CSV table of C-alpha atoms in Angstrom, one decimal:
chain,number,residue,atom,x,y,z
A,35,MET,CA,86.9,144.1,155.7
A,36,LEU,CA,89.2,146.1,152.4
A,37,LEU,CA,87.7,146.9,149.2
A,38,GLY,CA,89.7,145.9,145.8
A,39,ARG,CA,91.0,143.2,143.8
A,40,ALA,CA,94.2,143.0,142.0
A,41,THR,CA,93.5,145.1,138.6
A,42,PRO,CA,96.0,145.2,135.5
A,43,GLU,CA,96.6,149.1,135.9
A,44,ALA,CA,97.2,149.2,139.5
A,45,THR,CA,99.6,145.7,139.5
A,46,ALA,CA,101.4,147.7,136.5
A,47,HIS,CA,101.3,150.8,138.5
A,48,PHE,CA,103.2,148.4,141.1
A,49,ALA,CA,105.9,147.4,138.7
A,50,SER,CA,106.4,151.1,137.1
A,51,ARG,CA,106.9,152.0,140.5
A,52,HIS,CA,109.9,149.4,141.0
A,53,GLY,CA,111.6,150.4,137.5
A,54,GLY,CA,115.0,148.9,138.3
A,55,ARG,CA,113.4,145.8,138.7
A,56,LYS,CA,111.0,145.9,136.1
A,57,LYS,CA,113.5,146.4,133.2
A,58,THR,CA,115.5,143.6,134.1
A,59,GLY,CA,112.2,141.2,133.5
A,60,PHE,CA,111.8,140.9,137.2
A,61,PHE,CA,108.1,140.6,136.4
A,62,ARG,CA,105.2,139.2,134.0
A,63,GLU,CA,102.2,139.7,133.6
A,64,THR,CA,99.2,136.6,133.3
A,65,PRO,CA,96.2,136.1,131.0
A,66,GLN,CA,94.5,138.3,133.1
A,67,ARG,CA,96.4,140.7,132.7
A,68,TRP,CA,97.9,141.0,136.0
A,69,THR,CA,102.0,142.5,136.5
A,70,VAL,CA,103.3,140.1,139.5
A,71,SER,CA,106.5,139.7,140.5
A,72,SER,CA,108.7,136.6,139.4
A,73,LEU,CA,109.3,135.8,143.3
A,74,GLY,CA,106.3,135.4,145.7
A,75,LEU,CA,106.3,135.1,149.4
A,76,GLY,CA,105.4,131.9,150.7
A,77,THR,CA,103.8,131.9,154.5
A,78,TYR,CA,104.5,127.8,155.4
A,79,LEU,CA,106.5,127.0,158.1
A,80,GLY,CA,107.5,129.2,160.9
A,81,GLU,CA,105.9,128.2,165.0
A,82,LYS,CA,102.7,129.3,166.2
A,83,SER,CA,103.3,131.9,168.3
A,84,ALA,CA,102.8,136.1,168.5
A,85,GLU,CA,107.2,136.0,167.8
A,86,ALA,CA,106.2,134.6,164.5
A,87,ASP,CA,103.8,136.4,163.3
A,88,GLU,CA,105.4,139.9,164.7
A,89,SER,CA,108.4,138.2,162.0
A,90,TYR,CA,105.7,137.6,159.4
A,91,ILE,CA,104.1,140.3,159.1
A,92,ASP,CA,107.3,142.8,159.0
A,93,ALA,CA,108.2,140.7,156.6
A,94,VAL,CA,104.9,140.7,154.0
A,95,MET,CA,105.3,144.5,154.4
A,96,ALA,CA,108.7,144.3,153.2
A,97,ALA,CA,108.3,141.9,150.3
A,98,LEU,CA,105.0,144.5,149.6
A,99,THR,CA,107.1,147.3,149.7
A,100,GLY,CA,110.2,145.8,147.9
A,101,GLY,CA,108.8,144.8,144.5
A,102,ILE,CA,106.9,141.7,146.0
A,103,ASN,CA,103.4,142.3,145.2
A,104,VAL,CA,102.0,138.3,145.0
A,105,ILE,CA,101.5,136.9,148.9
A,106,ASP,CA,100.5,133.3,149.3
A,107,THR,CA,99.4,131.6,152.0
A,108,SER,CA,96.7,129.2,153.4
A,109,LEU,CA,93.8,128.5,156.0
A,110,ASN,CA,96.0,125.7,158.0
A,111,TYR,CA,99.4,127.6,157.3
A,112,ARG,CA,100.9,127.6,160.9
A,113,ASN,CA,96.8,126.9,162.1
A,114,GLN,CA,95.0,130.3,160.8
A,115,ARG,CA,98.3,132.3,161.6
A,116,SER,CA,99.7,132.7,158.5
A,117,GLU,CA,96.4,134.7,156.7
A,118,ARG,CA,96.3,136.7,160.0
A,119,ALA,CA,99.7,138.2,159.9
A,120,ILE,CA,99.2,139.2,156.5
A,121,GLY,CA,95.9,140.5,156.8
A,122,GLN,CA,97.8,142.7,159.5
A,123,ALA,CA,100.2,144.0,157.3
A,124,ILE,CA,98.2,145.0,154.8
A,125,ILE,CA,96.3,147.0,157.3
A,126,ARG,CA,99.2,148.5,158.2
A,127,LEU,CA,100.8,149.2,155.1
A,128,ILE,CA,97.1,150.5,153.4
A,129,GLN,CA,96.9,152.7,156.5
A,130,ALA,CA,100.0,154.3,155.8
A,131,PRO,CA,100.3,156.9,153.4
A,132,LYS,CA,101.3,156.7,150.2
A,133,GLN,CA,102.5,153.3,150.4
A,134,LEU,CA,100.1,150.9,148.7
A,135,ASP,CA,97.2,150.5,147.4
A,136,ARG,CA,95.1,147.2,147.9
A,137,ASP,CA,94.8,147.1,143.9
A,138,GLU,CA,98.4,146.2,143.1
A,139,PHE,CA,99.1,142.7,145.0
A,140,THR,CA,97.4,139.6,144.8
A,141,VAL,CA,96.7,137.8,147.5
A,142,CYS,CA,96.1,133.8,146.7
A,143,THR,CA,95.2,131.2,149.7
A,144,LYS,CA,93.9,127.7,149.8
A,145,ALA,CA,91.2,124.9,151.3
A,146,GLY,CA,91.2,121.2,151.6
A,147,TYR,CA,92.6,120.3,154.6
A,148,LEU,CA,90.5,120.4,157.6
A,149,VAL,CA,92.1,122.6,159.9
A,150,ARG,CA,91.3,122.6,163.9
A,151,ASN,CA,88.9,125.2,165.3
A,152,ALA,CA,87.9,125.5,161.8
A,153,VAL,CA,86.0,123.1,160.4
A,154,PRO,CA,82.1,123.3,160.3
A,155,GLU,CA,79.3,121.3,161.3
A,156,VAL,CA,78.0,121.2,157.9
A,157,LEU,CA,80.3,118.8,157.2
A,158,ARG,CA,78.9,115.5,156.3
A,159,PRO,CA,81.6,112.8,156.8
A,160,GLU,CA,80.8,111.3,153.6
A,161,ASP,CA,82.4,115.0,152.7
A,162,VAL,CA,85.6,114.0,153.9
A,163,VAL,CA,88.6,111.7,152.9
A,164,GLY,CA,91.2,110.0,155.7
A,165,GLY,CA,89.7,112.2,157.9
A,166,MET,CA,91.5,114.9,156.5
A,167,HIS,CA,90.7,116.8,153.3
A,168,SER,CA,87.3,117.9,151.8
A,169,MET,CA,87.0,119.7,148.2
A,170,ALA,CA,82.3,119.5,149.7
A,171,PRO,CA,80.7,122.8,148.1
A,172,SER,CA,79.7,123.7,151.8
A,173,PHE,CA,83.3,123.4,153.1
A,174,LEU,CA,84.7,125.4,150.9
A,175,GLU,CA,82.1,127.9,151.5
A,176,ASP,CA,82.9,127.8,154.8
A,177,GLN,CA,87.1,127.9,154.7
A,178,LEU,CA,86.5,130.8,152.2
A,179,GLU,CA,84.4,132.7,154.7
A,180,ARG,CA,87.1,132.5,157.4
A,181,SER,CA,90.1,133.2,154.8
A,182,ARG,CA,88.6,136.6,154.0
A,183,HIS,CA,87.9,137.5,157.5
A,184,ASN,CA,91.4,136.3,158.5
A,185,LEU,CA,93.2,138.6,156.1
A,186,GLY,CA,90.2,140.8,156.6
A,187,LEU,CA,90.1,140.8,152.2
A,188,GLU,CA,86.7,141.3,150.7
A,189,THR,CA,87.9,139.6,147.2
A,190,ILE,CA,90.6,137.6,146.9
A,191,ASP,CA,92.4,137.3,143.9
A,192,VAL,CA,93.5,133.3,143.9
A,193,PHE,CA,91.7,130.4,145.9
A,194,TYR,CA,93.4,126.8,145.4
A,195,LEU,CA,91.8,124.2,146.2
A,196,HIS,CA,94.7,122.5,148.4
A,197,ASN,CA,95.8,119.1,147.5
A,198,PRO,CA,93.1,118.0,145.3
A,199,GLU,CA,95.1,114.4,144.1
A,200,THR,CA,94.3,113.5,147.8
A,201,GLN,CA,91.3,112.4,147.3
A,202,PHE,CA,92.9,110.0,144.8
A,203,GLY,CA,94.1,107.4,147.5
A,204,PHE,CA,90.3,107.6,148.9
A,205,VAL,CA,87.7,107.9,145.8
A,206,THR,CA,87.6,106.1,141.9
A,207,PRO,CA,88.5,109.0,139.0
A,208,ASP,CA,84.7,109.4,138.3
A,209,GLU,CA,83.9,110.3,141.6
A,210,PHE,CA,86.9,112.4,142.2
A,211,TYR,CA,85.9,114.3,139.0
A,212,SER,CA,82.2,114.5,140.3
A,213,ARG,CA,83.4,115.9,143.6
A,214,LEU,CA,85.3,118.7,141.7
A,215,ARG,CA,82.4,119.4,139.4
A,216,HIS,CA,80.8,120.5,142.9
A,217,ALA,CA,83.8,122.0,144.1
A,218,PHE,CA,84.5,124.4,140.5
A,219,GLY,CA,80.4,124.7,140.5
A,220,PHE,CA,80.7,126.6,144.1
A,221,LEU,CA,84.3,128.6,142.5
A,222,GLU,CA,82.1,130.3,139.9
A,223,GLN,CA,79.6,131.5,142.4
A,224,ALA,CA,81.6,132.7,144.2
A,225,VAL,CA,83.9,134.4,141.6
A,226,ALA,CA,80.4,135.9,140.8
A,227,ALA,CA,79.3,137.3,143.8
A,228,GLY,CA,82.7,138.9,144.1
A,229,LYS,CA,84.4,136.9,146.9
A,230,ILE,CA,87.4,135.5,144.6
A,231,GLN,CA,88.8,136.4,141.3
A,232,SER,CA,90.0,133.5,139.9
A,233,TYR,CA,90.2,129.6,141.5
A,234,GLY,CA,93.2,127.2,140.8
A,235,ALA,CA,94.8,124.2,142.4
A,236,ALA,CA,98.0,124.2,144.6
A,237,THR,CA,99.5,120.6,144.1
A,238,TRP,CA,102.0,118.5,145.6
A,239,GLU,CA,102.1,115.2,143.5
A,240,GLY,CA,99.3,115.7,140.9
A,241,PHE,CA,100.5,117.3,138.3
A,242,ARG,CA,104.0,116.1,138.7
A,243,LYS,CA,103.5,112.3,138.4
A,244,PRO,CA,101.4,110.5,136.5
A,245,HIS,CA,98.2,109.3,136.6
A,246,ALA,CA,97.1,111.6,138.9
A,247,LEU,CA,95.2,115.1,138.0
A,248,SER,CA,95.0,115.4,134.4
A,249,LEU,CA,95.4,119.4,133.2
A,250,PRO,CA,93.0,118.9,130.8
A,251,ARG,CA,90.4,117.4,132.1
A,252,MET,CA,90.1,119.9,134.9
A,253,GLU,CA,89.9,123.0,132.5
A,254,SER,CA,87.3,120.1,130.3
A,255,VAL,CA,85.4,120.8,133.6
A,256,ALA,CA,85.2,124.2,134.2
A,257,ARG,CA,84.9,124.9,130.7
A,258,GLU,CA,81.7,122.4,131.4
A,259,ILE,CA,80.0,124.5,133.8
A,260,ALA,CA,81.6,128.2,132.7
A,261,GLY,CA,82.4,127.7,128.9
A,262,ALA,CA,85.5,129.4,127.9
A,263,ASP,CA,85.1,133.0,130.4
A,264,HIS,CA,85.6,130.0,132.9
A,265,HIS,CA,87.5,131.4,136.0
A,266,PHE,CA,90.2,128.3,137.0
A,267,ARG,CA,93.2,129.7,135.7
A,268,PHE,CA,96.1,129.0,137.9
A,269,ILE,CA,97.7,126.2,139.3
A,270,GLN,CA,100.7,125.8,142.2
A,271,LEU,CA,103.2,122.5,141.6
A,272,PRO,CA,106.8,122.3,143.1
A,273,TYR,CA,109.7,123.3,141.1
A,274,ASN,CA,113.3,123.4,141.7
A,275,LEU,CA,116.5,121.9,140.8
A,276,ALA,CA,115.5,118.4,142.8
A,277,MET,CA,111.7,118.1,141.7
A,278,PRO,CA,112.1,119.6,137.9
A,279,GLU,CA,108.8,117.4,136.5
A,280,ALA,CA,106.8,120.4,135.3
A,281,TYR,CA,109.2,121.1,132.5
A,282,SER,CA,110.8,117.9,132.3
A,283,SER,CA,108.0,114.9,131.9
A,284,ARG,CA,105.7,115.2,129.4
A,285,HIS,CA,102.9,112.8,130.3
A,286,GLU,CA,99.5,115.5,130.1
A,287,THR,CA,98.0,114.5,126.7
A,288,LEU,CA,96.5,118.6,124.6
A,289,ASN,CA,94.7,118.1,121.3
A,290,GLY,CA,95.9,114.4,121.1
A,291,ALA,CA,99.8,115.0,122.1
A,292,SER,CA,102.2,114.5,124.7
A,293,CYS,CA,103.4,117.7,126.3
A,294,SER,CA,104.7,119.1,130.0
A,295,VAL,CA,102.4,120.1,132.4
A,296,LEU,CA,104.1,123.5,131.7
A,297,ASP,CA,103.0,123.5,128.3
A,298,ALA,CA,99.3,122.8,128.7
A,299,ALA,CA,98.9,125.7,131.2
A,300,ARG,CA,100.4,127.6,128.3
A,301,GLU,CA,98.0,126.6,125.9
A,302,LEU,CA,95.3,126.5,128.4
A,303,GLY,CA,95.6,130.0,129.6
A,304,ILE,CA,96.1,128.8,132.8
A,305,THR,CA,99.1,130.7,134.7
A,306,ALA,CA,101.4,128.2,136.7
A,307,VAL,CA,103.3,129.0,140.6
A,308,ALA,CA,105.9,127.4,141.5
A,309,SER,CA,106.3,126.5,144.5
A,310,ALA,CA,109.1,125.5,146.7
A,311,SER,CA,111.7,126.6,145.0
A,312,ILE,CA,114.6,126.1,147.4
A,313,LEU,CA,112.6,122.9,148.7
A,314,GLN,CA,112.2,124.4,152.3
A,315,ALA,CA,115.7,125.8,152.5
A,316,LYS,CA,117.6,122.7,151.2
A,317,LEU,CA,119.3,124.2,148.0
A,318,ALA,CA,120.0,127.0,149.3
A,319,ARG,CA,123.5,126.0,150.5
A,320,ASP,CA,125.9,123.4,149.0
A,321,LEU,CA,124.9,123.3,144.8
A,322,PRO,CA,127.4,121.6,143.0
A,323,PRO,CA,130.0,124.5,142.2
A,324,GLU,CA,129.1,124.5,138.0
A,325,MET,CA,126.2,126.0,139.0
A,326,ASP,CA,127.7,129.9,140.2
A,327,THR,CA,129.1,129.5,136.1
A,328,ALA,CA,125.7,128.4,135.0
A,329,LEU,CA,123.0,131.2,136.6
A,330,PRO,CA,125.6,134.0,137.0
A,331,GLY,CA,125.5,136.9,139.2
A,332,LEU,CA,123.9,135.7,141.3
A,333,ALA,CA,125.0,136.1,145.6
A,334,GLY,CA,124.2,132.9,147.1
A,335,ASP,CA,122.9,129.3,145.9
A,336,ALA,CA,119.2,130.2,147.4
A,337,GLN,CA,119.0,133.1,144.5
A,338,ARG,CA,120.8,130.6,142.3
A,339,ALA,CA,117.6,128.5,143.2
A,340,ILE,CA,115.3,131.0,142.5
A,341,GLN,CA,117.1,132.0,139.5
A,342,PHE,CA,116.7,128.2,137.9
A,343,SER,CA,112.8,128.0,138.7
A,344,ARG,CA,111.9,131.7,138.3
A,345,SER,CA,113.6,131.0,134.7
A,346,ALA,CA,111.9,128.1,133.6
A,347,PRO,CA,109.6,128.3,130.5
A,348,GLY,CA,106.0,128.8,131.4
A,349,ILE,CA,106.7,129.3,135.2
A,350,THR,CA,105.9,133.1,135.9
A,351,THR,CA,105.6,133.2,139.9
A,352,SER,CA,108.2,131.1,142.0
A,353,LEU,CA,107.0,131.0,145.5
A,354,VAL,CA,109.6,130.8,148.6
A,355,GLY,CA,108.8,130.8,152.7
A,356,MET,CA,110.0,134.1,153.6
A,357,GLY,CA,109.3,134.9,157.1
A,358,ARG,CA,111.5,137.7,158.2
A,359,ARG,CA,112.8,140.2,156.7
A,360,ALA,CA,116.1,139.9,156.2
A,361,HIS,CA,114.8,136.4,154.0
A,362,VAL,CA,113.2,139.1,151.7
A,363,GLU,CA,115.8,141.5,151.5
A,364,GLU,CA,118.5,138.7,150.1
A,365,ASN,CA,115.9,136.9,147.8
A,366,LEU,CA,115.1,140.5,146.6
A,367,GLY,CA,118.6,140.4,144.9
A,368,VAL,CA,117.3,138.3,142.3
A,369,GLY,CA,115.8,141.0,140.2
A,370,ALA,CA,119.1,142.8,139.9
A,371,VAL,CA,119.5,139.4,137.7
A,372,PRO,CA,117.2,138.7,134.4
A,373,PRO,CA,115.8,135.3,134.3
A,374,LEU,CA,117.8,132.9,131.7
A,375,THR,CA,116.4,133.0,128.0
A,376,VAL,CA,114.6,130.3,126.8
A,377,GLU,CA,117.6,129.0,125.1
A,378,GLN,CA,120.0,128.9,128.0
A,379,TYR,CA,117.6,127.3,129.9
A,380,GLN,CA,117.4,124.8,128.3
A,381,ALA,CA,121.1,124.5,127.5
A,382,LEU,CA,121.6,124.7,131.4
A,383,PHE,CA,118.8,121.6,131.6
A,384,ARG,CA,120.7,119.9,129.2
A,385,THR,CA,123.4,119.8,131.8
A,386,ILE,CA,121.7,119.0,134.8
A,387,ALA,CA,119.7,116.6,133.2
């Protein structure tokens, strides 16, 4: 396995090597002081084929050499093939002279769903809900080891619980947070063992809908386990023109006041990552004509949709599924245009609300 992990110094060096994009605000700093690109590469979709694998390898290499240093995946994406393609791309780049250093980029993966041919024998029936999801520490330990092997990495930078809100349909809230406490306890141990740097929750509905996950309560669980220096430092949730709840909905409660999940994350020192920035290409075409004026300087609706997502106050990185080099090169065009200011974003949001 490759040694190394994302570091403040190396990620800052990565940004400096892409100085043109650095000047336009393409890079941001996380609370860990990692300098990360505001556009990240996702690996969810695609055929389970050798051709798709090679295309993903090429796309990841294009991303990491072109200025993107956030790579997102999951053990269940394309039945482990996405993780393995990322691992192959990293090896090829690391072995090439003067191409890339392991410490310059962040790799994020997830566990939670049962994956065909990757279900550990130690998993008990009572630890599985709906025949498909688990947060049991023994399960997470097994999945983490598989991901480290697939990616070829000694340390994974961010390890997410994948859609933990899935459990809510099967267990009570008290039981859910008890299970979360055991999961977080294991993940803190994995940090101490050097197998991950941070952990978080990657969600679909959990942080968008009222009465689902509570980010402050989840953070308090981590704080109870590991104190103020806990490593629950990332959340991922959909944020795009069609799904703006992370910014618009004020259903979180922090310090007695209502706020959005993005506000809560900022106050708690948690990095918010947007998924589905172009909603699986549904927002890559046929946007209203007024978006051309509201989001100027961009080539096409895909870039405008990405610009909307990455400009949201509180969003650090917006993920886009990119399984081909051409997708990477096209989407990197947003790096030539600064994101909207807070004032510009608020004005835009009022016009489309």
